[in-house]
Amino acid sequence: MASVSVAQEHNHAHTTEGGSWKGGSEPFKASYGKLMMWYFLLSDAFTFSGFLIAYGALRFSVPTWPVPDYVFSSFPGGFQHKPLLFVTVMTFILLASSFTMVRAVQEGHRENKRGVVIWMLWTIVGGLSFLGCQAWEWTTLMGGENMTIRQNPFGTHTENGVYLIGDGHDIKEGDTFKAGQSYLIHQHEGKFAPLQYKVTEGRMPEL
Amino acid sequence: MGHLTYDASKSIATKTILILAVITIFEVLMALLGKGYIINGFHLPHILVGSLMILMSAIKAYLIIYEFMHMKYEVPGLVKTVLLPTMLLVWAVIAFLAEGNYWNNLRGNVKNIVKTEEISTPVHSDK
């Protein structure tokens, strides 16, 4: 495969011979590899959209959903309740690595081998950092917050109330909560330990 | 790419990453400000923040695809074959979110014969 496309690149100077219907010229004036990379990216966009749209449809189909700013609010080093911070870091790593990739391509056009190696290494560092961030996020979600494919410890309060006990993390006895606020049920000794609370305002759950 | 000098294309790349960085920071600040995380009790209308985010994201997508991925230098036919099909996704988003909303509305018709499990022990307040 690779040798074929390399050969095609070398024939580039002669491509005007033979005409369009005999494979003489490249469609859209792009090499086979480049054209197919664009169509791969297009199909990739559809795959990702499929997942994201499924998420959106599910989220719209239930009355309550944990607030993402609450769910995704941890930061490496034990920081809690920092909404959007880690997401921003990851977005920035993605942006920076597309910049380093462009720089590598530019150095390649100049046939500067050293420059290509340096910028490609930076791109690899960016890729590994992004993967590392993802690994940390998933580890926190599954290992720390006990999310599984069957159990979701996050939820949303449907009434105002006051906690009767603390959870040993950041909720203390007597803390109040409002309808629409999200909560996380922590595990104690391998079992989910929901907190006892008193409803002060709002609908009582039907028992 | 061919018609640009090395220095020109280098400065375009640097400029683009700076613009992208500024937009990203602006987006995060707007999101935090709109939800009242920066100034306590200060909220921005949901529709304003939402449309601003969509606009900013569209600008970012344009800059990344056209400058960083060099879509700018492709012939118009290629650009159309890649970008026009993504318009289908815009409709897919609208249609499936409406569908999700419809499922949610259907919940009102369901008679709950399964007793909801009590996960906490709420205590009636005396008031």
mmCIF file of C-alpha atoms in Angstrom:
data_model
loop_
_atom_site.group_PDB
_atom_site.id
_atom_site.type_symbol
_atom_site.label_atom_id
_atom_site.label_comp_id
_atom_site.label_asym_id
_atom_site.label_seq_id
_atom_site.Cartn_x
_atom_site.Cartn_y
_atom_site.Cartn_z
ATOM 1 C CA MET A 1 0.000 0.000 0.000
ATOM 2 C CA ALA A 2 2.594 2.504 1.114
ATOM 3 C CA SER A 3 4.851 1.880 -1.876
ATOM 4 C CA VAL A 4 1.912 2.293 -4.273
ATOM 5 C CA SER A 5 0.966 5.700 -2.896
ATOM 6 C CA VAL A 6 4.609 6.777 -2.848
ATOM 7 C CA ALA A 7 4.857 5.742 -6.501
ATOM 8 C CA GLN A 8 1.738 7.786 -7.259
ATOM 9 C CA GLU A 9 3.277 10.814 -5.601
ATOM 10 C CA HIS A 10 6.381 10.399 -7.767
ATOM 11 C CA ASN A 11 4.259 10.194 -10.906
ATOM 12 C CA HIS A 12 2.662 13.469 -9.979
ATOM 13 C CA ALA A 13 4.512 15.359 -12.708
ATOM 14 C CA HIS A 14 3.072 13.103 -15.424
ATOM 15 C CA THR A 15 -0.521 12.964 -14.215
ATOM 16 C CA THR A 16 -1.913 15.254 -16.885
ATOM 17 C CA GLU A 17 -1.300 12.555 -19.494
ATOM 18 C CA GLY A 18 -4.068 10.005 -20.054
ATOM 19 C CA GLY A 19 -7.064 12.175 -19.188
ATOM 20 C CA SER A 20 -9.512 12.014 -16.280
ATOM 21 C CA TRP A 21 -11.257 8.782 -17.332
ATOM 22 C CA LYS A 22 -8.029 6.798 -17.593
ATOM 23 C CA GLY A 23 -6.758 7.689 -14.128
ATOM 24 C CA GLY A 24 -4.553 10.358 -15.605
ATOM 25 C CA SER A 25 -5.527 13.145 -13.200
ATOM 26 C CA GLU A 26 -6.333 13.104 -9.530
ATOM 27 C CA PRO A 27 -9.929 13.815 -8.505
ATOM 28 C CA PHE A 28 -10.138 17.154 -6.647
ATOM 29 C CA LYS A 29 -6.404 17.634 -7.266
ATOM 30 C CA ALA A 30 -5.730 15.702 -4.076
ATOM 31 C CA SER A 31 -3.634 12.558 -3.625
ATOM 32 C CA TYR A 32 -5.418 9.293 -2.850
ATOM 33 C CA GLY A 33 -4.223 9.364 0.761
ATOM 34 C CA LYS A 34 -5.302 12.948 1.379
ATOM 35 C CA LEU A 35 -8.746 12.533 -0.213
ATOM 36 C CA MET A 36 -9.459 9.372 1.756
ATOM 37 C CA MET A 37 -8.209 11.007 4.975
ATOM 38 C CA TRP A 38 -10.833 13.736 4.496
ATOM 39 C CA TYR A 39 -13.556 11.106 3.997
ATOM 40 C CA PHE A 40 -12.302 9.154 6.996
ATOM 41 C CA LEU A 41 -12.599 12.321 9.088
ATOM 42 C CA LEU A 42 -16.112 12.865 7.742
ATOM 43 C CA SER A 43 -17.164 9.323 8.715
ATOM 44 C CA ASP A 44 -15.458 9.805 12.087
ATOM 45 C CA ALA A 45 -17.544 12.938 12.621
ATOM 46 C CA PHE A 46 -20.667 10.865 11.954
ATOM 47 C CA THR A 47 -19.591 8.129 14.408
ATOM 48 C CA PHE A 48 -18.928 10.636 17.178
ATOM 49 C CA SER A 49 -22.152 12.485 16.427
ATOM 50 C CA GLY A 50 -24.004 9.182 16.713
ATOM 51 C CA PHE A 51 -22.733 8.744 20.269
ATOM 52 C CA LEU A 52 -23.281 12.365 21.269
ATOM 53 C CA ILE A 53 -26.772 12.520 19.760
ATOM 54 C CA ALA A 54 -27.717 9.274 21.555
ATOM 55 C CA TYR A 55 -26.524 10.887 24.796
ATOM 56 C CA GLY A 56 -28.534 14.025 24.056
ATOM 57 C CA ALA A 57 -31.707 12.071 23.236
ATOM 58 C CA LEU A 58 -31.395 10.030 26.458
ATOM 59 C CA ARG A 59 -30.734 13.143 28.482
ATOM 60 C CA PHE A 60 -33.819 14.867 27.072
ATOM 61 C CA SER A 61 -35.919 11.760 27.760
ATOM 62 C CA VAL A 62 -35.599 11.794 31.558
ATOM 63 C CA PRO A 63 -36.999 14.372 33.979
ATOM 64 C CA THR A 64 -33.746 14.921 35.876
ATOM 65 C CA TRP A 65 -30.071 14.596 35.014
ATOM 66 C CA PRO A 66 -27.054 15.186 37.243
ATOM 67 C CA VAL A 67 -25.545 18.586 36.508
ATOM 68 C CA PRO A 68 -22.363 18.040 34.422
ATOM 69 C CA ASP A 69 -20.640 20.886 36.281
ATOM 70 C CA TYR A 70 -21.078 18.790 39.431
ATOM 71 C CA VAL A 71 -20.122 15.438 37.913
ATOM 72 C CA PHE A 72 -17.037 16.681 36.057
ATOM 73 C CA SER A 73 -15.599 18.935 38.714
ATOM 74 C CA SER A 74 -12.540 17.102 40.083
ATOM 75 C CA PHE A 75 -9.004 18.134 39.239
ATOM 76 C CA PRO A 76 -5.855 16.003 39.708
ATOM 77 C CA GLY A 77 -4.269 16.532 43.092
ATOM 78 C CA GLY A 78 -7.425 16.065 45.136
ATOM 79 C CA PHE A 79 -9.191 19.262 44.083
ATOM 80 C CA GLN A 80 -12.979 19.084 44.129
ATOM 81 C CA HIS A 81 -15.755 21.363 42.873
ATOM 82 C CA LYS A 82 -13.730 23.058 40.149
ATOM 83 C CA PRO A 83 -16.284 22.930 37.323
ATOM 84 C CA LEU A 84 -14.939 23.009 33.742
ATOM 85 C CA LEU A 85 -11.299 23.415 34.814
ATOM 86 C CA PHE A 86 -10.041 19.961 33.817
ATOM 87 C CA VAL A 87 -12.179 19.957 30.655
ATOM 88 C CA THR A 88 -10.538 23.251 29.662
ATOM 89 C CA VAL A 89 -7.069 21.811 30.216
ATOM 90 C CA MET A 90 -7.915 18.862 27.951
ATOM 91 C CA THR A 91 -9.396 21.106 25.249
ATOM 92 C CA PHE A 92 -6.271 23.171 25.346
ATOM 93 C CA ILE A 93 -4.009 20.125 24.990
ATOM 94 C CA LEU A 94 -5.994 19.150 21.871
ATOM 95 C CA LEU A 95 -5.676 22.644 20.383
ATOM 96 C CA ALA A 96 -1.964 22.851 21.186
ATOM 97 C CA SER A 97 -1.255 19.469 19.597
ATOM 98 C CA SER A 98 -2.991 20.466 16.358
ATOM 99 C CA PHE A 99 -0.718 23.530 16.351
ATOM 100 C CA THR A 100 2.434 21.419 16.871
ATOM 101 C CA MET A 101 1.271 19.080 14.076
ATOM 102 C CA VAL A 102 0.881 22.009 11.670
ATOM 103 C CA ARG A 103 4.371 23.175 12.606
ATOM 104 C CA ALA A 104 5.734 19.666 11.876
ATOM 105 C CA VAL A 105 4.082 19.712 8.423
ATOM 106 C CA GLN A 106 5.543 23.162 7.718
ATOM 107 C CA GLU A 107 9.043 22.024 8.673
ATOM 108 C CA GLY A 108 8.499 18.987 6.437
ATOM 109 C CA HIS A 109 7.755 21.217 3.437
ATOM 110 C CA ARG A 110 11.075 22.911 4.160
ATOM 111 C CA GLU A 111 12.728 19.464 4.335
ATOM 112 C CA ASN A 112 14.047 20.326 7.790
ATOM 113 C CA LYS A 113 14.325 16.887 9.400
ATOM 114 C CA ARG A 114 15.299 18.180 12.843
ATOM 115 C CA GLY A 115 12.296 20.523 12.934
ATOM 116 C CA VAL A 116 9.909 17.729 11.936
ATOM 117 C CA VAL A 117 11.273 15.441 14.659
ATOM 118 C CA ILE A 118 10.989 18.123 17.355
ATOM 119 C CA TRP A 119 7.436 19.181 16.454
ATOM 120 C CA MET A 120 6.286 15.578 15.989
ATOM 121 C CA LEU A 121 7.667 14.768 19.452
ATOM 122 C CA TRP A 122 5.675 17.680 20.889
ATOM 123 C CA THR A 123 2.579 16.342 19.113
ATOM 124 C CA ILE A 124 3.187 12.900 20.637
ATOM 125 C CA VAL A 125 3.600 14.502 24.071
ATOM 126 C CA GLY A 126 0.265 16.275 23.514
ATOM 127 C CA GLY A 127 -1.412 13.020 22.489
ATOM 128 C CA LEU A 128 -0.056 11.146 25.497
ATOM 129 C CA SER A 129 -1.077 13.975 27.869
ATOM 130 C CA PHE A 130 -4.609 13.886 26.492
ATOM 131 C CA LEU A 131 -4.765 10.100 26.890
ATOM 132 C CA GLY A 132 -3.392 10.486 30.434
ATOM 133 C CA CYS A 133 -6.105 13.044 31.273
ATOM 134 C CA GLN A 134 -8.770 10.693 29.931
ATOM 135 C CA ALA A 135 -7.342 7.799 31.941
ATOM 136 C CA TRP A 136 -7.379 9.924 35.090
ATOM 137 C CA GLU A 137 -10.971 11.045 34.478
ATOM 138 C CA TRP A 138 -12.269 7.513 33.909
ATOM 139 C CA THR A 139 -10.296 6.153 36.872
ATOM 140 C CA THR A 140 -11.863 8.808 39.101
ATOM 141 C CA LEU A 141 -15.357 8.115 37.769
ATOM 142 C CA MET A 142 -15.151 4.317 38.143
ATOM 143 C CA GLY A 143 -12.617 3.844 40.945
ATOM 144 C CA GLY A 144 -13.334 6.872 43.119
ATOM 145 C CA GLU A 145 -16.987 7.626 42.477
ATOM 146 C CA ASN A 146 -18.048 3.998 41.843
ATOM 147 C CA MET A 147 -19.810 4.523 38.546
ATOM 148 C CA THR A 148 -20.399 1.202 36.787
ATOM 149 C CA ILE A 149 -22.176 0.257 33.586
ATOM 150 C CA ARG A 150 -25.189 -0.754 35.725
ATOM 151 C CA GLN A 151 -25.074 1.703 38.622
ATOM 152 C CA ASN A 152 -25.109 5.468 38.585
ATOM 153 C CA PRO A 153 -24.302 6.988 41.987
ATOM 154 C CA PHE A 154 -25.061 10.511 40.751
ATOM 155 C CA GLY A 155 -28.525 11.967 41.061
ATOM 156 C CA THR A 156 -30.531 15.146 41.346
ATOM 157 C CA HIS A 157 -32.628 16.288 44.300
ATOM 158 C CA THR A 158 -36.291 16.838 43.525
ATOM 159 C CA GLU A 159 -37.104 18.810 46.662
ATOM 160 C CA ASN A 160 -35.468 21.188 49.121
ATOM 161 C CA GLY A 161 -34.235 19.675 52.344
ATOM 162 C CA VAL A 162 -31.625 19.274 55.004
ATOM 163 C CA TYR A 163 -29.187 16.402 55.572
ATOM 164 C CA LEU A 164 -29.529 14.593 58.890
ATOM 165 C CA ILE A 165 -26.053 13.012 58.710
ATOM 166 C CA GLY A 166 -22.775 13.875 57.040
ATOM 167 C CA ASP A 167 -21.114 11.698 54.415
ATOM 168 C CA GLY A 168 -17.552 12.015 55.709
ATOM 169 C CA HIS A 169 -16.556 13.858 52.535
ATOM 170 C CA ASP A 170 -17.897 17.340 52.043
ATOM 171 C CA ILE A 171 -21.473 17.140 53.346
ATOM 172 C CA LYS A 172 -21.962 17.834 57.034
ATOM 173 C CA GLU A 173 -24.972 17.270 59.260
ATOM 174 C CA GLY A 174 -27.361 20.186 58.899
ATOM 175 C CA ASP A 175 -26.266 21.158 55.372
ATOM 176 C CA THR A 176 -29.192 22.145 53.199
ATOM 177 C CA PHE A 177 -29.865 21.287 49.582
ATOM 178 C CA LYS A 178 -32.228 22.603 46.946
ATOM 179 C CA ALA A 179 -34.304 20.920 44.264
ATOM 180 C CA GLY A 180 -32.248 20.567 41.102
ATOM 181 C CA GLN A 181 -28.948 20.226 42.945
ATOM 182 C CA SER A 182 -26.922 17.122 42.139
ATOM 183 C CA TYR A 183 -25.587 14.650 44.651
ATOM 184 C CA LEU A 184 -23.182 11.738 44.711
ATOM 185 C CA ILE A 185 -23.869 8.685 46.852
ATOM 186 C CA HIS A 186 -20.568 7.519 48.319
ATOM 187 C CA GLN A 187 -19.704 3.940 49.189
ATOM 188 C CA HIS A 188 -18.784 2.854 52.701
ATOM 189 C CA GLU A 189 -17.213 -0.589 53.089
ATOM 190 C CA GLY A 190 -18.217 -1.547 49.570
ATOM 191 C CA LYS A 191 -21.873 -0.585 49.935
ATOM 192 C CA PHE A 192 -23.654 2.529 48.770
ATOM 193 C CA ALA A 193 -24.547 4.608 51.802
ATOM 194 C CA PRO A 194 -27.331 7.065 50.891
ATOM 195 C CA LEU A 195 -27.644 9.937 53.326
ATOM 196 C CA GLN A 196 -30.691 10.468 55.472
ATOM 197 C CA TYR A 197 -32.387 13.754 54.837
ATOM 198 C CA LYS A 198 -35.446 15.710 55.809
ATOM 199 C CA VAL A 199 -37.617 17.392 53.190
ATOM 200 C CA THR A 200 -38.333 20.994 54.088
ATOM 201 C CA GLU A 201 -40.107 22.069 50.923
ATOM 202 C CA GLY A 202 -41.458 20.370 47.849
ATOM 203 C CA ARG A 203 -43.139 17.162 46.863
ATOM 204 C CA MET A 204 -42.726 14.083 49.038
ATOM 205 C CA PRO A 205 -41.685 10.980 47.119
ATOM 206 C CA GLU A 206 -44.599 8.582 46.663
ATOM 207 C CA LEU A 207 -43.904 5.470 48.675
ATOM 208 C CA MET B 1 0.491 25.640 0.834
ATOM 209 C CA GLY B 2 2.804 26.059 -2.131
ATOM 210 C CA HIS B 3 2.185 29.733 -2.677
ATOM 211 C CA LEU B 4 2.968 30.772 0.901
ATOM 212 C CA THR B 5 6.491 31.335 2.185
ATOM 213 C CA TYR B 6 7.651 29.429 5.243
ATOM 214 C CA ASP B 7 7.611 32.529 7.432
ATOM 215 C CA ALA B 8 4.116 33.529 6.277
ATOM 216 C CA SER B 9 2.612 30.112 6.982
ATOM 217 C CA LYS B 10 4.437 29.968 10.337
ATOM 218 C CA SER B 11 2.992 33.299 11.444
ATOM 219 C CA ILE B 12 -0.510 32.254 10.293
ATOM 220 C CA ALA B 13 -0.251 29.095 12.451
ATOM 221 C CA THR B 14 0.941 31.104 15.472
ATOM 222 C CA LYS B 15 -1.803 33.680 15.015
ATOM 223 C CA THR B 16 -4.453 30.946 14.693
ATOM 224 C CA ILE B 17 -3.420 29.129 17.879
ATOM 225 C CA LEU B 18 -3.490 32.460 19.765
ATOM 226 C CA ILE B 19 -7.005 33.257 18.488
ATOM 227 C CA LEU B 20 -8.139 29.735 19.431
ATOM 228 C CA ALA B 21 -6.658 30.148 22.916
ATOM 229 C CA VAL B 22 -8.418 33.498 23.423
ATOM 230 C CA ILE B 23 -11.763 32.048 22.235
ATOM 231 C CA THR B 24 -11.387 29.032 24.553
ATOM 232 C CA ILE B 25 -10.644 31.213 27.582
ATOM 233 C CA PHE B 26 -13.568 33.487 26.675
ATOM 234 C CA GLU B 27 -15.874 30.460 26.360
ATOM 235 C CA VAL B 28 -14.879 29.107 29.770
ATOM 236 C CA LEU B 29 -15.316 32.516 31.407
ATOM 237 C CA MET B 30 -18.746 32.938 29.803
ATOM 238 C CA ALA B 31 -19.800 29.468 30.947
ATOM 239 C CA LEU B 32 -18.642 30.109 34.516
ATOM 240 C CA LEU B 33 -20.086 33.641 34.596
ATOM 241 C CA GLY B 34 -23.401 32.565 33.055
ATOM 242 C CA LYS B 35 -23.919 29.912 35.709
ATOM 243 C CA GLY B 36 -23.038 32.194 38.602
ATOM 244 C CA TYR B 37 -19.682 30.639 39.574
ATOM 245 C CA ILE B 38 -17.691 33.885 39.272
ATOM 246 C CA ILE B 39 -20.087 36.495 40.681
ATOM 247 C CA ASN B 40 -22.328 34.853 43.240
ATOM 248 C CA GLY B 41 -25.983 35.053 42.278
ATOM 249 C CA PHE B 42 -25.282 36.561 38.847
ATOM 250 C CA HIS B 43 -26.714 34.505 36.000
ATOM 251 C CA LEU B 44 -26.929 35.075 32.277
ATOM 252 C CA PRO B 45 -29.922 33.920 30.205
ATOM 253 C CA HIS B 46 -29.518 30.318 29.083
ATOM 254 C CA ILE B 47 -30.351 31.151 25.465
ATOM 255 C CA LEU B 48 -27.654 33.860 25.336
ATOM 256 C CA VAL B 49 -24.897 31.638 26.718
ATOM 257 C CA GLY B 50 -26.056 28.753 24.507
ATOM 258 C CA SER B 51 -26.073 30.707 21.248
ATOM 259 C CA LEU B 52 -22.741 32.338 22.120
ATOM 260 C CA MET B 53 -21.217 28.887 22.704
ATOM 261 C CA ILE B 54 -22.511 27.580 19.372
ATOM 262 C CA LEU B 55 -21.152 30.665 17.571
ATOM 263 C CA MET B 56 -17.732 30.447 19.272
ATOM 264 C CA SER B 57 -17.504 26.700 18.586
ATOM 265 C CA ALA B 58 -18.342 27.295 14.912
ATOM 266 C CA ILE B 59 -15.533 29.865 14.674
ATOM 267 C CA LYS B 60 -13.119 27.436 16.345
ATOM 268 C CA ALA B 61 -14.152 24.600 14.018
ATOM 269 C CA TYR B 62 -13.672 26.897 11.028
ATOM 270 C CA LEU B 63 -10.175 27.948 12.132
ATOM 271 C CA ILE B 64 -9.057 24.391 12.908
ATOM 272 C CA ILE B 65 -10.444 22.874 9.693
ATOM 273 C CA TYR B 66 -9.478 25.712 7.349
ATOM 274 C CA GLU B 67 -6.117 26.803 8.804
ATOM 275 C CA PHE B 68 -4.698 23.840 10.699
ATOM 276 C CA MET B 69 -6.088 21.082 8.483
ATOM 277 C CA HIS B 70 -5.486 23.122 5.301
ATOM 278 C CA MET B 71 -9.042 22.863 3.964
ATOM 279 C CA LYS B 72 -8.437 26.413 2.691
ATOM 280 C CA TYR B 73 -6.089 25.090 0.002
ATOM 281 C CA GLU B 74 -8.414 22.357 -1.350
ATOM 282 C CA VAL B 75 -10.507 22.780 -4.492
ATOM 283 C CA PRO B 76 -14.178 23.823 -3.903
ATOM 284 C CA GLY B 77 -15.532 20.428 -4.979
ATOM 285 C CA LEU B 78 -13.586 18.605 -2.282
ATOM 286 C CA VAL B 79 -14.627 21.158 0.348
ATOM 287 C CA LYS B 80 -18.288 20.616 -0.565
ATOM 288 C CA THR B 81 -18.109 16.803 -0.467
ATOM 289 C CA VAL B 82 -16.715 16.994 3.076
ATOM 290 C CA LEU B 83 -18.715 19.873 4.541
ATOM 291 C CA LEU B 84 -22.181 19.434 2.982
ATOM 292 C CA PRO B 85 -22.835 15.946 4.464
ATOM 293 C CA THR B 86 -22.200 17.363 7.954
ATOM 294 C CA MET B 87 -25.309 19.504 7.448
ATOM 295 C CA LEU B 88 -27.271 16.241 7.870
ATOM 296 C CA LEU B 89 -25.913 16.118 11.415
ATOM 297 C CA VAL B 90 -27.490 19.468 12.247
ATOM 298 C CA TRP B 91 -30.890 17.982 11.438
ATOM 299 C CA ALA B 92 -30.007 14.758 13.310
ATOM 300 C CA VAL B 93 -29.306 16.800 16.460
ATOM 301 C CA ILE B 94 -32.609 18.715 16.195
ATOM 302 C CA ALA B 95 -34.654 15.591 15.355
ATOM 303 C CA PHE B 96 -33.244 13.303 18.055
ATOM 304 C CA LEU B 97 -33.388 15.915 20.815
ATOM 305 C CA ALA B 98 -37.050 16.505 19.907
ATOM 306 C CA GLU B 99 -37.544 12.720 19.986
ATOM 307 C CA GLY B 100 -35.944 12.522 23.445
ATOM 308 C CA ASN B 101 -38.231 15.293 24.629
ATOM 309 C CA TYR B 102 -41.212 13.353 23.252
ATOM 310 C CA TRP B 103 -40.187 10.231 25.244
ATOM 311 C CA ASN B 104 -40.009 12.400 28.328
ATOM 312 C CA ASN B 105 -43.528 13.723 27.707
ATOM 313 C CA LEU B 106 -44.786 10.141 27.246
ATOM 314 C CA ARG B 107 -43.795 9.408 30.834
ATOM 315 C CA GLY B 108 -46.925 11.244 31.913
ATOM 316 C CA ASN B 109 -49.016 8.446 30.332
ATOM 317 C CA VAL B 110 -47.284 5.647 32.192
ATOM 318 C CA LYS B 111 -49.142 4.202 35.179
ATOM 319 C CA ASN B 112 -46.483 3.317 37.671
ATOM 320 C CA ILE B 113 -47.362 -0.238 38.680
ATOM 321 C CA VAL B 114 -43.850 -0.947 39.909
ATOM 322 C CA LYS B 115 -43.308 0.560 43.338
ATOM 323 C CA THR B 116 -40.431 3.004 43.363
ATOM 324 C CA GLU B 117 -37.683 1.760 45.628
ATOM 325 C CA GLU B 118 -37.031 3.999 48.572
ATOM 326 C CA ILE B 119 -33.345 4.892 48.547
ATOM 327 C CA SER B 120 -33.406 7.263 51.487
ATOM 328 C CA THR B 121 -35.539 7.687 54.531
ATOM 329 C CA PRO B 122 -37.194 11.076 54.261
ATOM 330 C CA VAL B 123 -38.717 12.384 57.452
ATOM 331 C CA HIS B 124 -41.846 14.524 57.333
ATOM 332 C CA SER B 125 -41.133 17.985 58.534
ATOM 333 C CA ASP B 126 -43.449 19.417 61.153
ATOM 334 C CA LYS B 127 -43.073 23.002 59.872
#
